[in-house]
Amino acid sequence: MSYQLTIEPLGQTIEVEEGQTILDAALRAGIYLPHACCHGLCATCKVQVLDGEVDHGPVSPFALMDFERDEQKCLACCATPQSDLVIETEIEEDVDAENLPVRDYDGVVSRIESLTPTIKGVWITLDTPQGMHFQAGQYVNLHLPGGIGSRAFSVASAPAAGSEVELNIRIIPGGQGTSYVHEQMKVGERVRISGPYGRFFVKKSAQVPMIFMAGGSGLSSPRSMILDLLAQDCELPITLVYGQRIRAELYYHDEFLALAERYGNFTYVPALSGEPPTSDWQGFRGFVHEAAKAHFDNDFRGHKAYLCGPPLMIDASISTLMQGRLFERDIYTEKFISAGDAQQVRSPLFRSI
């Protein structure tokens, strides 16, 4: 059984399968609805029901108040239609968004490598020869066996990589999904991914220099974006400021050094916050936001900045960029929030601001 869903102000009608959420149906139809947590906790995907009935699903009473239910509001990430529906939402128009429909892709794990002591590189070769069409910076859901469910990971490879998708996965202590990837996943294993998801991509139409600031496994999206820009012969200045705690955790370091040698418009600024003072490290010692401030002499005007990493890194970087006269409208973020972050456990990489 299915229902008809009309989305205003687009006036577009799509089909929703029984038990399918409004958000999933829209994304699979190539219609982007604002969303974030996808678990009924943040209220980003709140929409107005103009006609029809929904099952609200497992939403937080703080994200959707009782009076909002009475006003016929719902959260698209959890709500499922119980009849034909008409909803109204704020549609974000972005000239750089391709609005690609979400699809399911089956494939096989073709390679697993330890990139750092805590980050695995996982390569998945998709059965579809042409691979998955995505915008550099987007993410996929990796479906895991044994009732674990799906977990979201940014794509680290460039869109031009074809049928092979690379994911960089940091193990989270006590995390069921990442523990499976690190301890049980094998080469040759059949897997499924869904995607692409997300609105984190380069604003190419702006035609201004770009700063990428990343920490930990947050390097995934910036790497994909930078590789894509260089492959398309982008001539605008591109700067990557990437931080880890010690040298052993600084992955793809040699690759970025080589790219900086090859491309005159690409600059790589690695930063280590906990490297022993007796080591032979010649790069910047400190945090990502400090390295960026020093490199740009605290003046970020005329740039677009793309930030990806732990929440504390994001917050510190935003403050630094704005103090360096970059407007908030020119700063784009992708936060990685683990259970530890939710409990306000501080990252050893970045000081609180």
CSV table of C-alpha atoms in Angstrom, one decimal:
chain,number,residue,atom,x,y,z
A,1,MET,CA,0.0,0.0,0.0
A,2,SER,CA,1.2,3.5,-0.7
A,3,TYR,CA,0.1,7.1,-0.2
A,4,GLN,CA,0.4,10.3,-2.2
A,5,LEU,CA,2.5,13.1,-0.6
A,6,THR,CA,2.2,16.6,-2.0
A,7,ILE,CA,5.0,19.0,-0.9
A,8,GLU,CA,4.2,22.7,-0.9
A,9,PRO,CA,5.3,25.2,-2.0
A,10,LEU,CA,6.8,23.0,-4.7
A,11,GLY,CA,3.4,21.6,-5.6
A,12,GLN,CA,5.2,18.3,-6.4
A,13,THR,CA,3.5,15.0,-5.5
A,14,ILE,CA,5.4,11.8,-4.8
A,15,GLU,CA,4.6,8.3,-3.6
A,16,VAL,CA,5.3,7.1,-0.1
A,17,GLU,CA,5.3,3.4,0.8
A,18,GLU,CA,3.5,2.2,3.9
A,19,GLY,CA,5.8,2.6,6.8
A,20,GLN,CA,8.2,4.9,4.9
A,21,THR,CA,9.0,8.2,6.5
A,22,ILE,CA,8.2,11.5,4.8
A,23,LEU,CA,11.9,12.5,4.8
A,24,ASP,CA,13.0,9.2,3.3
A,25,ALA,CA,10.4,9.4,0.5
A,26,ALA,CA,11.4,13.0,-0.3
A,27,LEU,CA,15.1,12.3,-0.4
A,28,ARG,CA,14.6,9.3,-2.6
A,29,ALA,CA,12.6,11.5,-5.0
A,30,GLY,CA,15.5,14.0,-5.1
A,31,ILE,CA,13.6,16.6,-3.0
A,32,TYR,CA,15.7,18.0,-0.2
A,33,LEU,CA,13.9,18.7,3.1
A,34,PRO,CA,16.0,20.3,5.9
A,35,HIS,CA,17.1,17.7,8.4
A,36,ALA,CA,19.9,16.9,10.7
A,37,CYS,CA,19.7,14.1,13.4
A,38,CYS,CA,17.2,11.8,11.6
A,39,HIS,CA,16.1,10.4,15.0
A,40,GLY,CA,13.4,12.8,16.1
A,41,LEU,CA,15.6,14.8,18.4
A,42,CYS,CA,16.6,18.1,16.8
A,43,ALA,CA,13.4,19.3,15.1
A,44,THR,CA,15.2,20.5,12.0
A,45,CYS,CA,12.8,18.6,9.8
A,46,LYS,CA,9.6,20.0,11.3
A,47,VAL,CA,6.9,20.4,8.7
A,48,GLN,CA,3.3,21.6,8.7
A,49,VAL,CA,0.6,19.0,7.7
A,50,LEU,CA,-2.1,20.8,5.7
A,51,ASP,CA,-4.2,17.8,4.9
A,52,GLY,CA,-4.2,14.1,6.0
A,53,GLU,CA,-3.1,12.1,9.0
A,54,VAL,CA,0.3,10.9,10.2
A,55,ASP,CA,1.8,8.5,12.7
A,56,HIS,CA,4.4,10.7,14.5
A,57,GLY,CA,6.7,7.8,15.4
A,58,PRO,CA,9.4,7.9,18.1
A,59,VAL,CA,9.9,11.6,18.4
A,60,SER,CA,11.3,13.5,21.4
A,61,PRO,CA,8.5,15.5,23.3
A,62,PHE,CA,11.1,18.3,23.4
A,63,ALA,CA,11.5,18.3,19.6
A,64,LEU,CA,7.8,18.2,19.0
A,65,MET,CA,5.7,19.7,21.7
A,66,ASP,CA,2.1,18.6,22.4
A,67,PHE,CA,0.7,22.0,21.2
A,68,GLU,CA,2.7,21.5,18.0
A,69,ARG,CA,1.0,18.2,17.4
A,70,ASP,CA,-2.3,19.9,17.9
A,71,GLU,CA,-1.3,22.5,15.3
A,72,GLN,CA,-0.7,19.6,12.9
A,73,LYS,CA,3.0,19.8,12.8
A,74,CYS,CA,5.3,16.7,12.5
A,75,LEU,CA,8.9,15.7,12.2
A,76,ALA,CA,9.5,14.4,8.7
A,77,CYS,CA,12.3,12.0,9.8
A,78,CYS,CA,9.9,10.0,12.0
A,79,ALA,CA,6.4,10.7,10.7
A,80,THR,CA,4.8,8.1,8.4
A,81,PRO,CA,1.6,8.8,6.4
A,82,GLN,CA,-1.7,7.2,7.4
A,83,SER,CA,-3.5,8.7,4.4
A,84,ASP,CA,-2.7,10.9,1.4
A,85,LEU,CA,-0.9,13.9,2.7
A,86,VAL,CA,-0.2,17.6,1.9
A,87,ILE,CA,2.6,19.2,3.8
A,88,GLU,CA,4.2,22.6,3.7
A,89,THR,CA,7.9,23.2,4.4
A,90,GLU,CA,10.6,25.7,3.8
A,91,ILE,CA,12.5,24.6,0.7
A,92,GLU,CA,16.1,25.7,0.7
A,93,GLU,CA,17.3,26.7,-2.8
A,94,ASP,CA,21.0,26.4,-3.5
A,95,VAL,CA,22.4,26.9,-7.0
A,96,ASP,CA,25.3,24.5,-6.1
A,97,ALA,CA,23.1,21.6,-5.0
A,98,GLU,CA,22.5,18.8,-7.5
A,99,ASN,CA,19.5,17.5,-5.4
A,100,LEU,CA,20.5,13.9,-6.2
A,101,PRO,CA,18.0,11.2,-5.3
A,102,VAL,CA,19.0,8.7,-2.5
A,103,ARG,CA,19.4,5.1,-3.7
A,104,ASP,CA,20.5,1.8,-2.2
A,105,TYR,CA,23.7,0.3,-3.5
A,106,ASP,CA,25.0,-3.2,-3.0
A,107,GLY,CA,28.7,-4.0,-3.1
A,108,VAL,CA,31.6,-5.9,-1.6
A,109,VAL,CA,34.3,-4.8,0.8
A,110,SER,CA,37.4,-4.7,-1.5
A,111,ARG,CA,40.0,-3.4,0.9
A,112,ILE,CA,40.5,-2.5,4.6
A,113,GLU,CA,43.5,-0.6,5.8
A,114,SER,CA,44.6,0.9,9.2
A,115,LEU,CA,45.1,4.6,8.4
A,116,THR,CA,45.9,5.4,12.0
A,117,PRO,CA,45.7,3.5,15.3
A,118,THR,CA,42.0,4.5,15.6
A,119,ILE,CA,40.9,5.0,11.9
A,120,LYS,CA,40.2,2.3,9.3
A,121,GLY,CA,40.0,3.0,5.6
A,122,VAL,CA,37.2,0.8,4.1
A,123,TRP,CA,36.9,0.5,0.3
A,124,ILE,CA,33.6,-0.8,-1.1
A,125,THR,CA,33.3,-1.7,-4.7
A,126,LEU,CA,29.7,-1.3,-5.8
A,127,ASP,CA,27.9,-3.7,-8.1
A,128,THR,CA,26.7,-0.8,-10.2
A,129,PRO,CA,29.6,-0.3,-12.7
A,130,GLN,CA,29.1,3.5,-12.9
A,131,GLY,CA,29.1,3.7,-9.1
A,132,MET,CA,27.2,6.3,-7.1
A,133,HIS,CA,26.7,9.8,-8.3
A,134,PHE,CA,27.3,12.2,-5.4
A,135,GLN,CA,28.7,15.6,-4.7
A,136,ALA,CA,32.1,15.7,-3.0
A,137,GLY,CA,31.4,16.3,0.7
A,138,GLN,CA,28.3,14.2,1.0
A,139,TYR,CA,27.8,11.1,3.1
A,140,VAL,CA,26.3,7.6,3.0
A,141,ASN,CA,24.6,5.3,5.4
A,142,LEU,CA,26.5,2.0,5.8
A,143,HIS,CA,24.1,-0.9,6.7
A,144,LEU,CA,25.6,-3.3,9.2
A,145,PRO,CA,24.5,-6.8,10.1
A,146,GLY,CA,23.3,-8.4,13.3
A,147,GLY,CA,20.7,-5.9,14.1
A,148,ILE,CA,23.2,-3.0,14.4
A,149,GLY,CA,21.4,-0.9,11.8
A,150,SER,CA,23.0,1.8,9.7
A,151,ARG,CA,25.7,4.3,10.5
A,152,ALA,CA,26.5,7.5,8.6
A,153,PHE,CA,30.0,8.1,7.2
A,154,SER,CA,31.3,10.7,4.8
A,155,VAL,CA,32.8,9.6,1.5
A,156,ALA,CA,36.5,10.2,1.4
A,157,SER,CA,37.0,9.4,-2.3
A,158,ALA,CA,36.3,11.7,-5.1
A,159,PRO,CA,33.2,11.4,-7.3
A,160,ALA,CA,35.4,10.4,-10.2
A,161,ALA,CA,36.6,7.3,-8.4
A,162,GLY,CA,34.0,5.3,-10.2
A,163,SER,CA,32.4,2.2,-8.6
A,164,GLU,CA,34.8,2.2,-5.5
A,165,VAL,CA,33.7,4.2,-2.5
A,166,GLU,CA,36.1,5.0,0.3
A,167,LEU,CA,35.0,5.5,3.9
A,168,ASN,CA,37.3,6.5,6.8
A,169,ILE,CA,35.9,5.1,10.1
A,170,ARG,CA,37.1,6.1,13.5
A,171,ILE,CA,36.4,3.6,16.3
A,172,ILE,CA,34.3,5.0,19.0
A,173,PRO,CA,34.8,3.3,22.4
A,174,GLY,CA,31.7,1.3,23.1
A,175,GLY,CA,30.2,2.1,19.7
A,176,GLN,CA,28.6,-1.0,18.3
A,177,GLY,CA,28.8,0.1,14.6
A,178,THR,CA,32.4,1.2,14.6
A,179,SER,CA,33.5,-1.7,16.7
A,180,TYR,CA,32.0,-4.1,14.1
A,181,VAL,CA,33.9,-2.3,11.3
A,182,HIS,CA,37.2,-2.4,13.2
A,183,GLU,CA,37.0,-5.8,14.7
A,184,GLN,CA,34.8,-8.0,12.5
A,185,MET,CA,34.4,-6.6,9.0
A,186,LYS,CA,36.3,-8.6,6.4
A,187,VAL,CA,37.5,-8.1,2.8
A,188,GLY,CA,35.0,-9.9,0.5
A,189,GLU,CA,32.0,-9.1,2.8
A,190,ARG,CA,28.8,-8.1,1.1
A,191,VAL,CA,27.5,-4.8,2.2
A,192,ARG,CA,24.8,-2.2,1.3
A,193,ILE,CA,25.1,1.6,1.4
A,194,SER,CA,22.4,4.2,0.9
A,195,GLY,CA,23.1,7.7,-0.4
A,196,PRO,CA,24.0,10.3,-1.1
A,197,TYR,CA,23.0,12.4,1.8
A,198,GLY,CA,23.9,15.9,3.1
A,199,ARG,CA,24.3,19.5,2.1
A,200,PHE,CA,28.0,19.8,2.7
A,201,PHE,CA,29.6,20.6,-0.6
A,202,VAL,CA,31.7,23.3,-2.2
A,203,LYS,CA,29.9,26.5,-3.2
A,204,LYS,CA,31.6,26.5,-6.6
A,205,SER,CA,29.4,29.3,-8.0
A,206,ALA,CA,31.0,31.7,-5.5
A,207,GLN,CA,34.4,31.6,-7.3
A,208,VAL,CA,36.4,32.6,-4.2
A,209,PRO,CA,39.4,31.1,-2.4
A,210,MET,CA,38.6,28.2,-0.1
A,211,ILE,CA,39.8,27.1,3.3
A,212,PHE,CA,39.2,23.6,4.5
A,213,MET,CA,39.7,22.9,8.3
A,214,ALA,CA,39.5,19.4,9.5
A,215,GLY,CA,40.3,17.3,12.6
A,216,GLY,CA,40.4,13.5,13.1
A,217,SER,CA,38.4,11.4,10.7
A,218,GLY,CA,36.7,14.7,9.7
A,219,LEU,CA,39.3,14.7,6.9
A,220,SER,CA,37.0,12.5,4.8
A,221,SER,CA,34.8,15.2,3.3
A,222,PRO,CA,37.5,17.8,2.7
A,223,ARG,CA,39.7,15.2,1.0
A,224,SER,CA,36.9,14.3,-1.4
A,225,MET,CA,36.2,18.0,-2.0
A,226,ILE,CA,39.8,18.9,-2.6
A,227,LEU,CA,40.5,15.9,-4.9
A,228,ASP,CA,37.3,16.8,-6.9
A,229,LEU,CA,38.3,20.5,-7.2
A,230,LEU,CA,41.9,19.6,-8.4
A,231,ALA,CA,40.6,17.0,-10.8
A,232,GLN,CA,38.4,19.7,-12.4
A,233,ASP,CA,41.4,22.0,-12.8
A,234,CYS,CA,40.2,24.5,-10.3
A,235,GLU,CA,42.7,27.4,-10.3
A,236,LEU,CA,41.4,29.2,-7.2
A,237,PRO,CA,43.5,29.1,-4.0
A,238,ILE,CA,42.7,26.0,-1.9
A,239,THR,CA,44.1,25.7,1.7
A,240,LEU,CA,43.8,22.6,3.9
A,241,VAL,CA,44.5,23.0,7.6
A,242,TYR,CA,44.4,19.5,9.2
A,243,GLY,CA,45.0,18.7,12.8
A,244,GLN,CA,45.6,15.6,14.8
A,245,ARG,CA,47.2,14.9,18.2
A,246,ILE,CA,50.4,13.1,17.2
A,247,ARG,CA,52.2,12.3,13.9
A,248,ALA,CA,51.0,8.7,13.9
A,249,GLU,CA,47.5,9.9,13.7
A,250,LEU,CA,48.1,12.3,10.8
A,251,TYR,CA,46.9,10.2,7.8
A,252,TYR,CA,47.2,11.0,4.1
A,253,HIS,CA,50.0,13.4,5.1
A,254,ASP,CA,52.3,12.3,2.3
A,255,GLU,CA,49.4,12.5,-0.3
A,256,PHE,CA,48.7,16.1,0.6
A,257,LEU,CA,52.4,17.0,0.6
A,258,ALA,CA,52.6,15.6,-3.0
A,259,LEU,CA,49.4,17.5,-4.0
A,260,ALA,CA,50.9,20.7,-2.7
A,261,GLU,CA,54.1,20.1,-4.8
A,262,ARG,CA,52.0,19.3,-7.9
A,263,TYR,CA,49.4,22.1,-7.7
A,264,GLY,CA,50.5,25.6,-7.2
A,265,ASN,CA,47.1,26.7,-5.9
A,266,PHE,CA,46.9,24.1,-3.2
A,267,THR,CA,48.5,24.7,0.3
A,268,TYR,CA,48.6,22.1,3.0
A,269,VAL,CA,49.0,23.1,6.7
A,270,PRO,CA,49.2,20.1,9.1
A,271,ALA,CA,49.0,20.8,12.8
A,272,LEU,CA,49.8,18.5,15.8
A,273,SER,CA,48.5,19.4,19.3
A,274,GLY,CA,50.2,16.7,21.3
A,275,GLU,CA,53.4,15.8,19.5
A,276,PRO,CA,56.3,15.3,22.0
A,277,PRO,CA,58.6,18.3,22.0
A,278,THR,CA,61.6,16.1,21.5
A,279,SER,CA,60.3,14.7,18.1
A,280,ASP,CA,61.6,15.9,14.7
A,281,TRP,CA,58.2,17.4,13.7
A,282,GLN,CA,58.8,20.6,11.7
A,283,GLY,CA,55.2,21.5,11.2
A,284,PHE,CA,52.8,23.6,13.3
A,285,ARG,CA,52.4,22.6,16.9
A,286,GLY,CA,48.9,23.5,18.2
A,287,PHE,CA,45.3,23.3,17.3
A,288,VAL,CA,43.6,23.6,13.9
A,289,HIS,CA,42.1,27.0,14.6
A,290,GLU,CA,45.5,28.3,15.9
A,291,ALA,CA,47.3,27.0,12.8
A,292,ALA,CA,44.7,28.7,10.5
A,293,LYS,CA,45.0,32.0,12.4
A,294,ALA,CA,48.8,31.9,12.1
A,295,HIS,CA,48.9,30.9,8.4
A,296,PHE,CA,46.4,33.6,7.4
A,297,ASP,CA,47.7,36.2,9.9
A,298,ASN,CA,44.2,36.4,11.4
A,299,ASP,CA,42.6,37.7,8.2
A,300,PHE,CA,40.2,35.4,6.4
A,301,ARG,CA,38.3,38.0,4.3
A,302,GLY,CA,37.3,36.9,0.8
A,303,HIS,CA,37.2,33.2,1.5
A,304,LYS,CA,34.7,30.4,1.9
A,305,ALA,CA,35.5,28.1,4.8
A,306,TYR,CA,34.5,24.4,5.1
A,307,LEU,CA,34.8,22.8,8.6
A,308,CYS,CA,34.6,19.2,9.4
A,309,GLY,CA,35.5,17.4,12.7
A,310,PRO,CA,34.7,17.2,16.4
A,311,PRO,CA,32.3,19.7,17.8
A,312,LEU,CA,34.9,21.5,19.9
A,313,MET,CA,37.1,21.9,16.8
A,314,ILE,CA,34.2,23.3,14.9
A,315,ASP,CA,33.3,25.8,17.6
A,316,ALA,CA,36.9,27.0,18.1
A,317,SER,CA,37.4,27.3,14.3
A,318,ILE,CA,34.1,29.3,13.8
A,319,SER,CA,35.2,31.8,16.5
A,320,THR,CA,38.6,32.2,15.0
A,321,LEU,CA,37.3,32.7,11.5
A,322,MET,CA,34.8,35.3,12.6
A,323,GLN,CA,37.4,37.1,14.7
A,324,GLY,CA,39.4,37.2,11.5
A,325,ARG,CA,36.6,39.0,9.7
A,326,LEU,CA,34.9,36.1,7.9
A,327,PHE,CA,31.1,36.4,7.9
A,328,GLU,CA,29.0,33.5,9.3
A,329,ARG,CA,27.4,33.2,5.8
A,330,ASP,CA,30.7,32.1,4.4
A,331,ILE,CA,31.3,29.3,6.9
A,332,TYR,CA,30.0,25.8,6.3
A,333,THR,CA,30.2,23.0,8.8
A,334,GLU,CA,29.8,19.3,9.2
A,335,LYS,CA,29.9,18.1,12.8
A,336,PHE,CA,30.7,14.5,13.9
A,337,ILE,CA,28.8,13.9,17.1
A,338,SER,CA,29.5,10.6,19.0
A,339,ALA,CA,27.9,9.3,22.2
A,340,GLY,CA,31.0,10.7,24.0
A,341,ASP,CA,30.4,14.1,22.5
A,342,ALA,CA,26.7,14.0,23.6
A,343,GLN,CA,27.9,13.4,27.1
A,344,GLN,CA,30.2,16.4,26.8
A,345,VAL,CA,33.4,14.4,26.9
A,346,ARG,CA,36.1,16.8,25.8
A,347,SER,CA,38.3,15.9,22.9
A,348,PRO,CA,42.0,15.8,23.6
A,349,LEU,CA,42.6,17.6,20.3
A,350,PHE,CA,41.0,20.9,21.0
A,351,ARG,CA,40.5,23.2,24.0
A,352,SER,CA,37.1,24.5,24.9
A,353,ILE,CA,36.2,28.1,24.0
